[in-house]
Amino acid sequence: MSNFLSEHLIHRDDEFMVIHKPAGILTVPGKTADLQDCVMSRLVKIEPRTLLIHRLDRDTSGILVFALTKWAQKQISRQFQERQTDKTYQALVAGQLQGEGTVDVPVVYDPAHPPLHIADATHNKPALTHWRALEQFELQGQIVTRVQLTPITGRSHQLRVHMQYLGHPIIGDTLYATPEQQQLMPRLCLHAAELSFLHPQTEQRVQFTCPVPF
């Protein structure tokens, strides 16, 4: 357990630390006893000052920031809330997608099919994602596209729902991809690759990257 921090640490200073979250582990504890193991609980055992700022879905990997002071938690959280952070994800999606574009469709929880979310143009809370195709290649006989995704808003499941809405679900997505697309990779191919924000003390922009594992 004590190796978790050393194995996944990207950056640490007096105010915050940046972690590479592996796929398959929750950011914070779930509601049931079998979902208590998470990044937060592992970090608190090693560094009791650890404070939550934002989250990634369990099956998404990549950059997570945790505060080490209340001041840093307040300042960085505010930047997330006010969309002053720059976040870039990479994903592998089904099919051939070329060029770049924007998906501007609200994403809302679907109470009839938990835990699914759906694209619903009639909803009043916007969800906005910019996408750019990077390359196409073959995976187990299927054409897939590597895309760069930039979420402007931060709705739950936003990137996953928006890619499904485009007709190009994320490979390995057990909620939004077809069974065939799920089988192409053993994990959800969605990764938080880059993040930048203003340092809570120096107010200088800091940028962090995390290599894409697929």
Tab-separated table of C-alpha atoms in Angstrom:
chain	number	residue	atom	x	y	z
A	1	MET	CA	0.000	0.000	0.000
A	2	SER	CA	2.796	2.441	0.876
A	3	ASN	CA	4.220	1.957	-2.615
A	4	PHE	CA	1.077	3.418	-4.223
A	5	LEU	CA	2.250	7.002	-3.814
A	6	SER	CA	5.801	6.387	-4.982
A	7	GLU	CA	4.603	4.358	-7.979
A	8	HIS	CA	2.011	6.894	-9.137
A	9	LEU	CA	3.364	10.292	-8.067
A	10	ILE	CA	3.844	12.829	-10.886
A	11	HIS	CA	4.493	15.951	-8.780
A	12	ARG	CA	4.465	17.012	-5.153
A	13	ASP	CA	5.131	20.311	-3.394
A	14	ASP	CA	3.960	21.977	-0.185
A	15	GLU	CA	0.479	22.720	-1.572
A	16	PHE	CA	-0.652	19.770	-3.693
A	17	MET	CA	0.314	16.513	-5.351
A	18	VAL	CA	-0.428	15.173	-8.802
A	19	ILE	CA	-1.126	11.451	-9.135
A	20	HIS	CA	-1.365	9.062	-12.081
A	21	LYS	CA	-4.598	7.222	-11.312
A	22	PRO	CA	-4.664	3.692	-12.779
A	23	ALA	CA	-7.785	2.454	-14.527
A	24	GLY	CA	-10.102	0.319	-12.403
A	25	ILE	CA	-9.862	2.134	-9.073
A	26	LEU	CA	-12.324	4.682	-7.681
A	27	THR	CA	-11.217	8.215	-6.823
A	28	VAL	CA	-13.290	8.270	-3.601
A	29	PRO	CA	-15.091	5.495	-1.686
A	30	GLY	CA	-18.309	4.077	-3.115
A	31	LYS	CA	-21.539	3.565	-1.193
A	32	THR	CA	-21.100	-0.130	-0.391
A	33	ALA	CA	-18.547	-2.025	1.688
A	34	ASP	CA	-16.898	-3.588	-1.371
A	35	LEU	CA	-16.182	-0.136	-2.861
A	36	GLN	CA	-14.139	1.371	-0.035
A	37	ASP	CA	-10.727	0.867	-1.637
A	38	CYS	CA	-9.947	4.014	-3.635
A	39	VAL	CA	-7.176	6.465	-4.476
A	40	MET	CA	-8.262	8.838	-1.699
A	41	SER	CA	-8.190	6.204	1.056
A	42	ARG	CA	-4.818	4.884	-0.116
A	43	LEU	CA	-3.303	8.362	-0.125
A	44	VAL	CA	-4.712	9.378	3.267
A	45	LYS	CA	-3.007	6.357	4.863
A	46	ILE	CA	0.327	7.592	3.493
A	47	GLU	CA	-0.261	11.364	3.672
A	48	PRO	CA	-3.058	12.255	6.158
A	49	ARG	CA	-3.257	15.850	4.851
A	50	THR	CA	-4.609	14.677	1.465
A	51	LEU	CA	-7.698	16.660	0.386
A	52	LEU	CA	-9.996	16.001	-2.576
A	53	ILE	CA	-10.171	18.483	-5.478
A	54	HIS	CA	-11.714	16.609	-8.431
A	55	ARG	CA	-12.444	13.066	-9.611
A	56	LEU	CA	-12.024	10.666	-12.494
A	57	ASP	CA	-14.391	7.786	-13.261
A	58	ARG	CA	-13.223	4.428	-11.926
A	59	ASP	CA	-12.372	3.099	-15.377
A	60	THR	CA	-10.603	6.287	-16.560
A	61	SER	CA	-6.871	6.613	-15.965
A	62	GLY	CA	-4.637	9.655	-15.795
A	63	ILE	CA	-3.979	12.877	-13.933
A	64	LEU	CA	-5.602	13.540	-10.548
A	65	VAL	CA	-4.719	16.463	-8.281
A	66	PHE	CA	-5.033	16.336	-4.494
A	67	ALA	CA	-4.475	19.312	-2.185
A	68	LEU	CA	-2.218	19.212	0.874
A	69	THR	CA	-3.556	22.450	2.401
A	70	LYS	CA	-7.044	23.927	2.739
A	71	TRP	CA	-5.877	27.001	0.818
A	72	ALA	CA	-4.713	24.930	-2.143
A	73	GLN	CA	-7.935	22.911	-2.093
A	74	LYS	CA	-9.996	26.120	-2.214
A	75	GLN	CA	-7.921	27.802	-4.925
A	76	ILE	CA	-7.562	24.836	-7.281
A	77	SER	CA	-11.171	23.673	-6.768
A	78	ARG	CA	-12.356	27.149	-7.732
A	79	GLN	CA	-10.368	26.941	-10.969
A	80	PHE	CA	-12.072	23.646	-11.822
A	81	GLN	CA	-15.500	25.093	-11.020
A	82	GLU	CA	-14.882	28.250	-13.050
A	83	ARG	CA	-13.355	26.330	-15.990
A	84	GLN	CA	-9.957	27.960	-15.626
A	85	THR	CA	-8.105	24.664	-15.871
A	86	ASP	CA	-7.020	23.190	-19.208
A	87	LYS	CA	-7.740	19.455	-19.447
A	88	THR	CA	-6.849	17.185	-22.335
A	89	TYR	CA	-7.819	13.525	-22.640
A	90	GLN	CA	-6.945	10.852	-25.159
A	91	ALA	CA	-9.266	8.038	-26.163
A	92	LEU	CA	-9.531	5.228	-28.663
A	93	VAL	CA	-12.918	5.259	-30.351
A	94	ALA	CA	-14.647	2.828	-32.678
A	95	GLY	CA	-14.595	3.462	-36.408
A	96	GLN	CA	-12.930	6.041	-38.599
A	97	LEU	CA	-13.197	9.600	-37.338
A	98	GLN	CA	-11.342	12.361	-39.185
A	99	GLY	CA	-10.738	16.055	-38.695
A	100	GLU	CA	-11.993	17.856	-35.639
A	101	GLY	CA	-15.217	19.198	-34.242
A	102	THR	CA	-17.339	20.065	-31.245
A	103	VAL	CA	-20.179	18.227	-29.512
A	104	ASP	CA	-22.523	20.720	-27.861
A	105	VAL	CA	-25.308	18.570	-26.366
A	106	PRO	CA	-26.353	18.426	-22.687
A	107	VAL	CA	-25.570	15.165	-20.837
A	108	VAL	CA	-27.991	14.128	-18.106
A	109	TYR	CA	-28.480	11.192	-15.759
A	110	ASP	CA	-30.907	8.539	-17.016
A	111	PRO	CA	-32.912	7.466	-13.918
A	112	ALA	CA	-34.563	4.655	-15.864
A	113	HIS	CA	-31.188	3.018	-16.593
A	114	PRO	CA	-28.706	3.749	-13.773
A	115	PRO	CA	-25.800	4.450	-13.899
A	116	LEU	CA	-26.203	5.539	-17.519
A	117	HIS	CA	-26.250	9.132	-18.738
A	118	ILE	CA	-27.742	10.272	-22.038
A	119	ALA	CA	-27.378	13.139	-24.493
A	120	ASP	CA	-30.517	15.256	-24.180
A	121	ALA	CA	-30.745	18.391	-26.324
A	122	THR	CA	-33.802	19.600	-24.370
A	123	HIS	CA	-31.919	19.914	-21.078
A	124	ASN	CA	-30.795	23.348	-19.896
A	125	LYS	CA	-27.318	22.488	-18.530
A	126	PRO	CA	-24.782	22.645	-21.375
A	127	ALA	CA	-22.133	20.013	-22.045
A	128	LEU	CA	-19.387	20.943	-24.494
A	129	THR	CA	-16.531	18.807	-25.828
A	130	HIS	CA	-13.958	19.612	-28.490
A	131	TRP	CA	-12.473	16.617	-30.317
A	132	ARG	CA	-9.628	16.122	-32.770
A	133	ALA	CA	-8.703	12.921	-34.593
A	134	LEU	CA	-5.013	12.026	-34.228
A	135	GLU	CA	-4.620	8.738	-36.110
A	136	GLN	CA	-6.485	5.676	-37.378
A	137	PHE	CA	-5.264	2.105	-37.080
A	138	GLU	CA	-6.509	-1.459	-36.952
A	139	LEU	CA	-7.213	-3.244	-33.676
A	140	GLN	CA	-8.149	-6.919	-33.870
A	141	GLY	CA	-9.410	-6.376	-37.397
A	142	GLN	CA	-11.459	-3.270	-36.517
A	143	ILE	CA	-10.642	0.314	-37.508
A	144	VAL	CA	-10.256	2.569	-34.467
A	145	THR	CA	-9.331	6.241	-34.127
A	146	ARG	CA	-7.148	7.876	-31.505
A	147	VAL	CA	-8.741	11.187	-30.530
A	148	GLN	CA	-7.791	14.127	-28.380
A	149	LEU	CA	-10.713	15.290	-26.248
A	150	THR	CA	-10.997	18.662	-24.536
A	151	PRO	CA	-13.994	18.948	-22.210
A	152	ILE	CA	-15.068	22.549	-21.664
A	153	THR	CA	-17.716	21.514	-19.130
A	154	GLY	CA	-17.356	18.671	-16.640
A	155	ARG	CA	-20.569	16.645	-16.648
A	156	SER	CA	-20.574	13.058	-15.387
A	157	HIS	CA	-19.749	10.624	-18.213
A	158	GLN	CA	-19.575	13.585	-20.612
A	159	LEU	CA	-16.787	12.322	-22.866
A	160	ARG	CA	-18.164	8.787	-22.976
A	161	VAL	CA	-21.693	9.935	-23.860
A	162	HIS	CA	-20.508	12.498	-26.399
A	163	MET	CA	-18.413	9.929	-28.255
A	164	GLN	CA	-21.373	7.546	-28.315
A	165	TYR	CA	-23.543	10.435	-29.546
A	166	LEU	CA	-21.104	10.931	-32.453
A	167	GLY	CA	-21.464	7.255	-33.319
A	168	HIS	CA	-17.924	6.432	-32.198
A	169	PRO	CA	-18.081	4.939	-28.681
A	170	ILE	CA	-14.891	4.643	-26.660
A	171	ILE	CA	-13.259	1.227	-26.992
A	172	GLY	CA	-13.667	-0.917	-23.872
A	173	ASP	CA	-16.575	1.147	-22.532
A	174	THR	CA	-18.821	-1.321	-20.721
A	175	LEU	CA	-21.651	1.237	-20.479
A	176	TYR	CA	-21.802	2.914	-23.875
A	177	ALA	CA	-20.016	0.702	-26.422
A	178	THR	CA	-21.347	-2.409	-28.173
A	179	PRO	CA	-20.267	-5.838	-26.843
A	180	GLU	CA	-17.886	-6.156	-29.810
A	181	GLN	CA	-16.327	-2.757	-29.103
A	182	GLN	CA	-16.013	-3.637	-25.428
A	183	GLN	CA	-14.023	-6.762	-26.252
A	184	LEU	CA	-11.347	-4.973	-28.293
A	185	MET	CA	-9.454	-3.853	-25.165
A	186	PRO	CA	-9.488	-5.044	-21.540
A	187	ARG	CA	-10.108	-1.532	-20.230
A	188	LEU	CA	-11.900	1.723	-21.020
A	189	CYS	CA	-9.556	3.527	-23.413
A	190	LEU	CA	-9.956	6.978	-21.871
A	191	HIS	CA	-7.016	8.742	-20.235
A	192	ALA	CA	-6.539	12.186	-18.668
A	193	ALA	CA	-3.264	13.045	-20.375
A	194	GLU	CA	-2.655	16.743	-19.659
A	195	LEU	CA	-3.744	19.264	-17.049
A	196	SER	CA	-2.733	22.846	-16.334
A	197	PHE	CA	-3.853	25.406	-13.761
A	198	LEU	CA	-2.519	28.327	-11.731
A	199	HIS	CA	-0.354	27.374	-8.772
A	200	PRO	CA	-2.232	28.386	-5.595
A	201	GLN	CA	0.810	30.150	-4.128
A	202	THR	CA	2.843	31.520	-7.049
A	203	GLU	CA	-0.152	32.049	-9.379
A	204	GLN	CA	2.068	30.836	-12.216
A	205	ARG	CA	0.544	28.349	-14.648
A	206	VAL	CA	1.794	24.805	-14.059
A	207	GLN	CA	1.295	21.984	-16.543
A	208	PHE	CA	1.436	18.234	-15.997
A	209	THR	CA	1.420	15.341	-18.439
A	210	CYS	CA	0.849	11.626	-18.010
A	211	PRO	CA	1.849	9.170	-20.774
A	212	VAL	CA	-1.060	7.458	-22.509
A	213	PRO	CA	-1.027	3.714	-21.680
A	214	PHE	CA	-2.866	2.497	-24.800
